[in-house]
């Protein structure tokens, strides 16, 4: 039976599924208070794309893969540098290794600090 391979078809991961995975990872990273959009444009695009579109995560297609942008609000007292490194490496690992999506870069931008829990 060596060499006998049967094709079982292909698996396609939707852009929305990849965005949702990235959002889930970012939201559940220690020190992240919430996700935020990069501008008011996010609110407008969410209106047209629907509520299911992940907040604060953007995927840009390039010739050789995807660039991911993630926008977060950090918790007061959290180390923003560590948060960004953790999100970046975890999102890259999930999308590349587990979903087979080629990633050029993951950019994490801290848009503010949540001082409510201070």
CSV table of N, CA and C in Angstrom, one decimal:
chain,number,residue,atom,x,y,z
A,1,UNK,N,0.8,-1.2,0.0
A,1,UNK,CA,0.0,0.0,0.0
A,1,UNK,C,0.9,1.3,0.0
A,2,UNK,N,2.2,1.1,0.0
A,2,UNK,CA,3.0,2.2,0.1
A,2,UNK,C,2.9,3.0,-1.2
A,3,UNK,N,2.7,4.3,-1.1
A,3,UNK,CA,2.6,5.2,-2.3
A,3,UNK,C,1.1,5.3,-2.7
A,4,UNK,N,0.2,4.6,-2.2
A,4,UNK,CA,-1.2,4.8,-2.5
A,4,UNK,C,-1.8,6.0,-1.7
A,5,UNK,N,-2.1,7.0,-2.4
A,5,UNK,CA,-2.7,8.2,-1.8
A,5,UNK,C,-4.0,8.5,-2.5
A,6,UNK,N,-5.0,8.8,-1.7
A,6,UNK,CA,-6.2,9.2,-2.3
A,6,UNK,C,-6.5,10.7,-1.9
A,7,UNK,N,-6.8,11.5,-2.8
A,7,UNK,CA,-7.1,12.9,-2.5
A,7,UNK,C,-8.4,13.0,-1.9
A,8,UNK,N,-8.4,13.7,-0.8
A,8,UNK,CA,-9.7,13.9,0.0
A,8,UNK,C,-10.2,15.3,-0.3
A,9,UNK,N,-9.6,16.0,-1.3
A,9,UNK,CA,-10.1,17.3,-1.6
A,9,UNK,C,-9.2,18.4,-0.9
A,10,UNK,N,-9.7,19.6,-0.9
A,10,UNK,CA,-9.0,20.7,-0.4
A,10,UNK,C,-9.8,21.4,0.7
A,11,UNK,N,-9.1,22.0,1.6
A,11,UNK,CA,-9.7,22.7,2.7
A,11,UNK,C,-9.4,24.2,2.4
A,12,UNK,N,-10.5,25.0,2.5
A,12,UNK,CA,-10.3,26.5,2.3
A,12,UNK,C,-10.8,27.2,3.6
A,13,UNK,N,-9.9,28.0,4.0
A,13,UNK,CA,-10.2,28.8,5.2
A,13,UNK,C,-10.7,30.2,4.8
A,14,UNK,N,-11.9,30.6,5.2
A,14,UNK,CA,-12.4,31.9,4.8
A,14,UNK,C,-11.6,33.0,5.5
A,15,UNK,N,-11.6,34.2,4.9
A,15,UNK,CA,-11.0,35.4,5.5
A,15,UNK,C,-11.6,35.7,6.8
A,16,UNK,N,-12.9,35.5,6.9
A,16,UNK,CA,-13.7,35.8,8.1
A,16,UNK,C,-13.2,34.9,9.2
A,17,UNK,N,-13.0,33.6,8.9
A,17,UNK,CA,-12.6,32.6,9.9
A,17,UNK,C,-11.2,33.0,10.4
A,18,UNK,N,-10.3,33.4,9.5
A,18,UNK,CA,-9.0,33.8,9.9
A,18,UNK,C,-9.0,35.0,10.8
A,19,UNK,N,-9.8,36.0,10.5
A,19,UNK,CA,-10.0,37.2,11.3
A,19,UNK,C,-10.5,36.9,12.7
A,20,UNK,N,-11.5,36.0,12.7
A,20,UNK,CA,-12.1,35.6,14.0
A,20,UNK,C,-11.1,34.9,14.9
A,21,UNK,N,-10.3,34.0,14.3
A,21,UNK,CA,-9.2,33.4,15.0
A,21,UNK,C,-8.2,34.4,15.6
A,22,UNK,N,-7.8,35.3,14.8
A,22,UNK,CA,-6.9,36.4,15.3
A,22,UNK,C,-7.5,37.2,16.4
A,23,UNK,N,-8.8,37.5,16.2
A,23,UNK,CA,-9.5,38.3,17.2
A,23,UNK,C,-9.5,37.6,18.5
A,24,UNK,N,-9.9,36.3,18.5
A,24,UNK,CA,-10.0,35.5,19.7
A,24,UNK,C,-8.7,35.4,20.4
A,25,UNK,N,-7.6,35.2,19.7
A,25,UNK,CA,-6.3,35.1,20.3
A,25,UNK,C,-5.9,36.4,21.0
A,26,UNK,N,-6.1,37.5,20.2
A,26,UNK,CA,-5.8,38.8,20.8
A,26,UNK,C,-6.6,39.2,22.0
A,27,UNK,N,-7.9,38.9,22.0
A,27,UNK,CA,-8.8,39.3,23.1
A,27,UNK,C,-8.5,38.5,24.3
A,28,UNK,N,-7.9,37.3,24.1
A,28,UNK,CA,-7.6,36.4,25.3
A,28,UNK,C,-6.2,36.4,25.7
A,29,UNK,N,-5.4,37.4,25.2
A,29,UNK,CA,-4.1,37.6,25.6
A,29,UNK,C,-4.1,38.4,26.9
A,30,UNK,N,-3.3,37.9,27.9
A,30,UNK,CA,-3.2,38.6,29.2
A,30,UNK,C,-2.8,40.0,29.0
A,31,UNK,N,-3.5,41.0,29.6
A,31,UNK,CA,-3.2,42.4,29.5
A,31,UNK,C,-4.0,43.1,28.5
A,32,UNK,N,-4.8,42.4,27.7
A,32,UNK,CA,-5.6,43.1,26.7
A,32,UNK,C,-7.0,43.4,27.3
A,33,UNK,N,-7.4,44.7,27.4
A,33,UNK,CA,-8.7,45.0,28.0
A,33,UNK,C,-9.8,44.9,27.0
A,34,UNK,N,-9.5,45.3,25.7
A,34,UNK,CA,-10.5,45.2,24.7
A,34,UNK,C,-9.8,45.4,23.3
A,35,UNK,N,-10.6,45.2,22.3
A,35,UNK,CA,-10.2,45.4,20.9
A,35,UNK,C,-10.8,46.8,20.5
A,36,UNK,N,-10.2,47.4,19.5
A,36,UNK,CA,-10.7,48.7,19.0
A,36,UNK,C,-10.4,48.8,17.5
A,37,UNK,N,-11.2,49.6,16.8
A,37,UNK,CA,-11.0,49.8,15.4
A,37,UNK,C,-10.0,50.9,15.2
A,38,UNK,N,-9.4,50.8,14.1
A,38,UNK,CA,-8.3,51.8,13.8
A,38,UNK,C,-8.8,53.2,13.5
A,39,UNK,N,-10.1,53.3,13.2
A,39,UNK,CA,-10.7,54.6,13.0
A,39,UNK,C,-12.2,54.5,13.0
A,40,UNK,N,-12.9,55.6,12.8
A,40,UNK,CA,-14.3,55.5,12.7
A,40,UNK,C,-14.7,54.8,11.4
A,41,UNK,N,-13.8,54.6,10.5
A,41,UNK,CA,-14.1,53.9,9.3
A,41,UNK,C,-14.5,52.4,9.6
A,42,UNK,N,-13.9,51.9,10.7
A,42,UNK,CA,-14.3,50.6,11.2
A,42,UNK,C,-15.7,50.4,11.5
A,43,UNK,N,-16.3,51.5,12.1
A,43,UNK,CA,-17.7,51.4,12.4
A,43,UNK,C,-18.6,51.4,11.1
A,44,UNK,N,-18.1,52.2,10.1
A,44,UNK,CA,-18.9,52.2,8.9
A,44,UNK,C,-18.8,50.9,8.2
A,45,UNK,N,-17.5,50.3,8.1
A,45,UNK,CA,-17.4,49.0,7.4
A,45,UNK,C,-18.1,47.9,8.1
A,46,UNK,N,-18.2,48.0,9.5
A,46,UNK,CA,-19.0,47.0,10.2
A,46,UNK,C,-20.4,47.1,9.9
A,47,UNK,N,-20.9,48.3,9.6
A,47,UNK,CA,-22.3,48.5,9.3
A,47,UNK,C,-22.6,47.8,7.9
A,48,UNK,N,-21.7,47.9,7.0
A,48,UNK,CA,-21.9,47.3,5.7
A,48,UNK,C,-21.6,45.8,5.7
A,49,UNK,N,-20.6,45.4,6.4
A,49,UNK,CA,-20.1,44.0,6.4
A,49,UNK,C,-20.9,43.1,7.4
A,50,UNK,N,-21.6,43.7,8.3
A,50,UNK,CA,-22.3,43.0,9.3
A,50,UNK,C,-21.6,42.9,10.7
A,51,UNK,N,-22.4,42.6,11.7
A,51,UNK,CA,-21.9,42.5,13.0
A,51,UNK,C,-20.9,41.4,13.3
A,52,UNK,N,-20.9,40.4,12.5
A,52,UNK,CA,-20.0,39.2,12.7
A,52,UNK,C,-18.6,39.5,12.3
A,53,UNK,N,-18.3,40.7,11.6
A,53,UNK,CA,-17.0,41.0,11.2
A,53,UNK,C,-16.1,41.3,12.5
A,54,UNK,N,-15.0,40.7,12.7
A,54,UNK,CA,-14.2,40.9,13.9
A,54,UNK,C,-13.8,42.4,14.1
A,55,UNK,N,-13.8,42.8,15.3
A,55,UNK,CA,-13.4,44.2,15.6
A,55,UNK,C,-11.9,44.3,15.9
A,56,UNK,N,-11.3,45.3,15.3
A,56,UNK,CA,-9.9,45.5,15.6
A,56,UNK,C,-8.9,44.6,14.9
A,57,UNK,N,-9.3,43.8,13.9
A,57,UNK,CA,-8.4,42.9,13.2
A,57,UNK,C,-8.6,43.2,11.7
A,58,UNK,N,-7.5,43.4,11.0
A,58,UNK,CA,-7.5,43.7,9.6
A,58,UNK,C,-6.5,42.8,8.9
A,59,UNK,N,-6.9,42.3,7.7
A,59,UNK,CA,-6.0,41.4,6.9
A,59,UNK,C,-5.9,42.0,5.5
A,60,UNK,N,-4.6,42.2,5.1
A,60,UNK,CA,-4.3,42.8,3.8
A,60,UNK,C,-3.6,41.8,3.0
A,61,UNK,N,-4.1,41.5,1.8
A,61,UNK,CA,-3.5,40.5,0.9
A,61,UNK,C,-2.3,41.2,0.1
A,62,UNK,N,-1.2,40.5,0.1
A,62,UNK,CA,-0.1,40.9,-0.7
A,62,UNK,C,0.3,39.8,-1.7
A,63,UNK,N,1.3,40.0,-2.5
A,63,UNK,CA,1.7,39.0,-3.5
A,63,UNK,C,2.1,37.7,-2.9
A,64,UNK,N,2.7,37.8,-1.7
A,64,UNK,CA,3.3,36.5,-1.2
A,64,UNK,C,2.7,36.2,0.2
A,65,UNK,N,1.5,36.6,0.5
A,65,UNK,CA,0.9,36.3,1.8
A,65,UNK,C,0.0,37.4,2.3
A,66,UNK,N,-0.2,37.5,3.6
A,66,UNK,CA,-1.0,38.4,4.2
A,66,UNK,C,-0.3,39.2,5.3
A,67,UNK,N,-0.7,40.5,5.4
A,67,UNK,CA,-0.3,41.3,6.5
A,67,UNK,C,-1.5,41.5,7.5
A,68,UNK,N,-1.3,41.2,8.7
A,68,UNK,CA,-2.3,41.3,9.7
A,68,UNK,C,-2.1,42.6,10.6
A,69,UNK,N,-3.1,43.4,10.8
A,69,UNK,CA,-3.1,44.5,11.7
A,69,UNK,C,-4.1,44.3,12.8
A,70,UNK,N,-3.6,44.5,14.1
A,70,UNK,CA,-4.5,44.2,15.2
A,70,UNK,C,-4.4,45.5,16.1
A,71,UNK,N,-5.6,46.0,16.5
A,71,UNK,CA,-5.7,47.2,17.4
A,71,UNK,C,-6.3,46.8,18.7
A,72,UNK,N,-5.5,47.1,19.8
A,72,UNK,CA,-6.0,46.7,21.1
A,72,UNK,C,-5.9,47.9,22.1
A,73,UNK,N,-6.7,47.8,23.2
A,73,UNK,CA,-6.6,48.6,24.4
A,73,UNK,C,-6.0,47.8,25.5
A,74,UNK,N,-4.9,48.2,26.1
A,74,UNK,CA,-4.2,47.5,27.1
A,74,UNK,C,-4.8,47.8,28.5
A,75,UNK,N,-4.7,46.8,29.4
A,75,UNK,CA,-5.1,47.1,30.8
A,75,UNK,C,-4.1,47.9,31.4
A,76,UNK,N,-4.5,48.8,32.4
A,76,UNK,CA,-3.6,49.6,33.1
A,76,UNK,C,-2.6,48.8,33.9
A,77,UNK,N,-1.3,49.1,33.8
A,77,UNK,CA,-0.2,48.4,34.5
A,77,UNK,C,0.4,47.2,33.7
A,78,UNK,N,-0.2,46.9,32.6
A,78,UNK,CA,0.3,45.8,31.8
A,78,UNK,C,1.4,46.3,30.9
A,79,UNK,N,2.4,45.3,30.6
A,79,UNK,CA,3.5,45.7,29.8
A,79,UNK,C,3.1,45.6,28.3
A,80,UNK,N,3.0,46.7,27.7
A,80,UNK,CA,2.5,46.8,26.3
A,80,UNK,C,3.4,46.0,25.3
A,81,UNK,N,4.7,46.1,25.6
A,81,UNK,CA,5.7,45.4,24.7
A,81,UNK,C,5.5,43.9,24.7
A,82,UNK,N,5.3,43.4,25.9
A,82,UNK,CA,5.1,41.9,26.0
A,82,UNK,C,3.8,41.5,25.4
A,83,UNK,N,2.7,42.3,25.6
A,83,UNK,CA,1.4,42.0,25.0
A,83,UNK,C,1.5,42.0,23.5
A,84,UNK,N,2.2,42.9,22.9
A,84,UNK,CA,2.3,43.0,21.5
A,84,UNK,C,3.1,41.8,20.9
A,85,UNK,N,4.2,41.4,21.6
A,85,UNK,CA,5.0,40.2,21.2
A,85,UNK,C,4.2,39.0,21.3
A,86,UNK,N,3.4,38.8,22.4
A,86,UNK,CA,2.6,37.6,22.6
A,86,UNK,C,1.5,37.5,21.5
A,87,UNK,N,0.8,38.6,21.3
A,87,UNK,CA,-0.2,38.5,20.3
A,87,UNK,C,0.4,38.2,18.9
A,88,UNK,N,1.4,38.9,18.6
A,88,UNK,CA,2.1,38.7,17.2
A,88,UNK,C,2.5,37.2,17.0
A,89,UNK,N,3.2,36.7,18.0
A,89,UNK,CA,3.7,35.3,17.8
A,89,UNK,C,2.6,34.3,17.8
A,90,UNK,N,1.6,34.5,18.7
A,90,UNK,CA,0.5,33.5,18.8
A,90,UNK,C,-0.4,33.6,17.6
A,91,UNK,N,-0.7,34.8,17.0
A,91,UNK,CA,-1.5,34.9,15.8
A,91,UNK,C,-0.8,34.3,14.6
A,92,UNK,N,0.5,34.6,14.5
A,92,UNK,CA,1.3,34.1,13.4
A,92,UNK,C,1.3,32.5,13.4
A,93,UNK,N,1.5,32.0,14.6
A,93,UNK,CA,1.6,30.5,14.8
A,93,UNK,C,0.2,29.9,14.4
A,94,UNK,N,-0.9,30.4,14.9
A,94,UNK,CA,-2.2,29.9,14.6
A,94,UNK,C,-2.5,29.9,13.1
A,95,UNK,N,-2.3,31.1,12.5
A,95,UNK,CA,-2.7,31.2,11.1
A,95,UNK,C,-1.8,30.5,10.2
A,96,UNK,N,-0.5,30.5,10.4
A,96,UNK,CA,0.5,29.8,9.5
A,96,UNK,C,0.5,28.3,9.8
A,97,UNK,N,0.7,27.9,11.0
A,97,UNK,CA,0.9,26.5,11.3
A,97,UNK,C,-0.4,25.7,11.4
A,98,UNK,N,-1.4,26.2,11.9
A,98,UNK,CA,-2.6,25.5,12.1
A,98,UNK,C,-3.7,25.7,11.0
A,99,UNK,N,-3.6,26.8,10.3
A,99,UNK,CA,-4.6,27.1,9.2
A,99,UNK,C,-4.0,27.1,7.8
A,100,UNK,N,-2.6,27.1,7.8
A,100,UNK,CA,-1.9,27.1,6.5
A,100,UNK,C,-2.0,28.4,5.7
A,101,UNK,N,-2.2,29.5,6.4
A,101,UNK,CA,-2.3,30.8,5.8
A,101,UNK,C,-0.9,31.5,5.8
A,102,UNK,N,-0.3,31.9,4.7
A,102,UNK,CA,1.0,32.5,4.7
A,102,UNK,C,0.9,33.9,5.3
A,103,UNK,N,1.7,34.2,6.3
A,103,UNK,CA,1.7,35.5,7.0
A,103,UNK,C,3.0,36.2,6.7
A,104,UNK,N,3.0,37.5,6.2
A,104,UNK,CA,4.2,38.3,6.1
A,104,UNK,C,4.6,38.9,7.4
A,105,UNK,N,3.6,39.6,8.0
A,105,UNK,CA,3.8,40.3,9.3
A,105,UNK,C,2.5,40.4,10.1
A,106,UNK,N,2.7,40.5,11.4
A,106,UNK,CA,1.6,40.8,12.3
A,106,UNK,C,1.9,42.1,13.0
A,107,UNK,N,1.2,43.1,12.8
A,107,UNK,CA,1.4,44.4,13.4
A,107,UNK,C,0.4,44.6,14.5
A,108,UNK,N,0.8,44.8,15.7
A,108,UNK,CA,-0.1,45.1,16.8
A,108,UNK,C,0.1,46.5,17.3
A,109,UNK,N,-1.0,47.3,17.3
A,109,UNK,CA,-1.0,48.7,17.7
A,109,UNK,C,-1.8,48.9,19.0
A,110,UNK,N,-1.2,49.5,20.0
A,110,UNK,CA,-1.9,49.8,21.2
A,110,UNK,C,-2.5,51.2,21.0
A,111,UNK,N,-3.8,51.2,21.0
A,111,UNK,CA,-4.6,52.5,20.8
A,111,UNK,C,-4.9,53.2,22.1
A,112,UNK,N,-4.7,52.6,23.2
A,112,UNK,CA,-5.0,53.2,24.5
A,112,UNK,C,-4.8,52.3,25.7
A,113,UNK,N,-5.0,52.9,26.8
A,113,UNK,CA,-4.9,52.1,28.1
A,113,UNK,C,-6.2,52.3,28.9
A,114,UNK,N,-6.8,51.1,29.3
A,114,UNK,CA,-8.0,51.1,30.1
A,114,UNK,C,-7.6,51.4,31.6
A,115,UNK,N,-8.0,52.5,32.0
A,115,UNK,CA,-7.7,52.9,33.4
A,115,UNK,C,-8.9,52.7,34.4
A,116,UNK,N,-10.0,52.1,33.8
A,116,UNK,CA,-11.2,51.9,34.6
A,116,UNK,C,-11.0,51.0,35.8
A,117,UNK,N,-10.2,50.0,35.6
A,117,UNK,CA,-9.9,49.0,36.6
A,117,UNK,C,-8.8,49.4,37.6
A,118,UNK,N,-8.3,50.6,37.4
A,118,UNK,CA,-7.1,51.1,38.2
A,118,UNK,C,-7.4,51.2,39.7
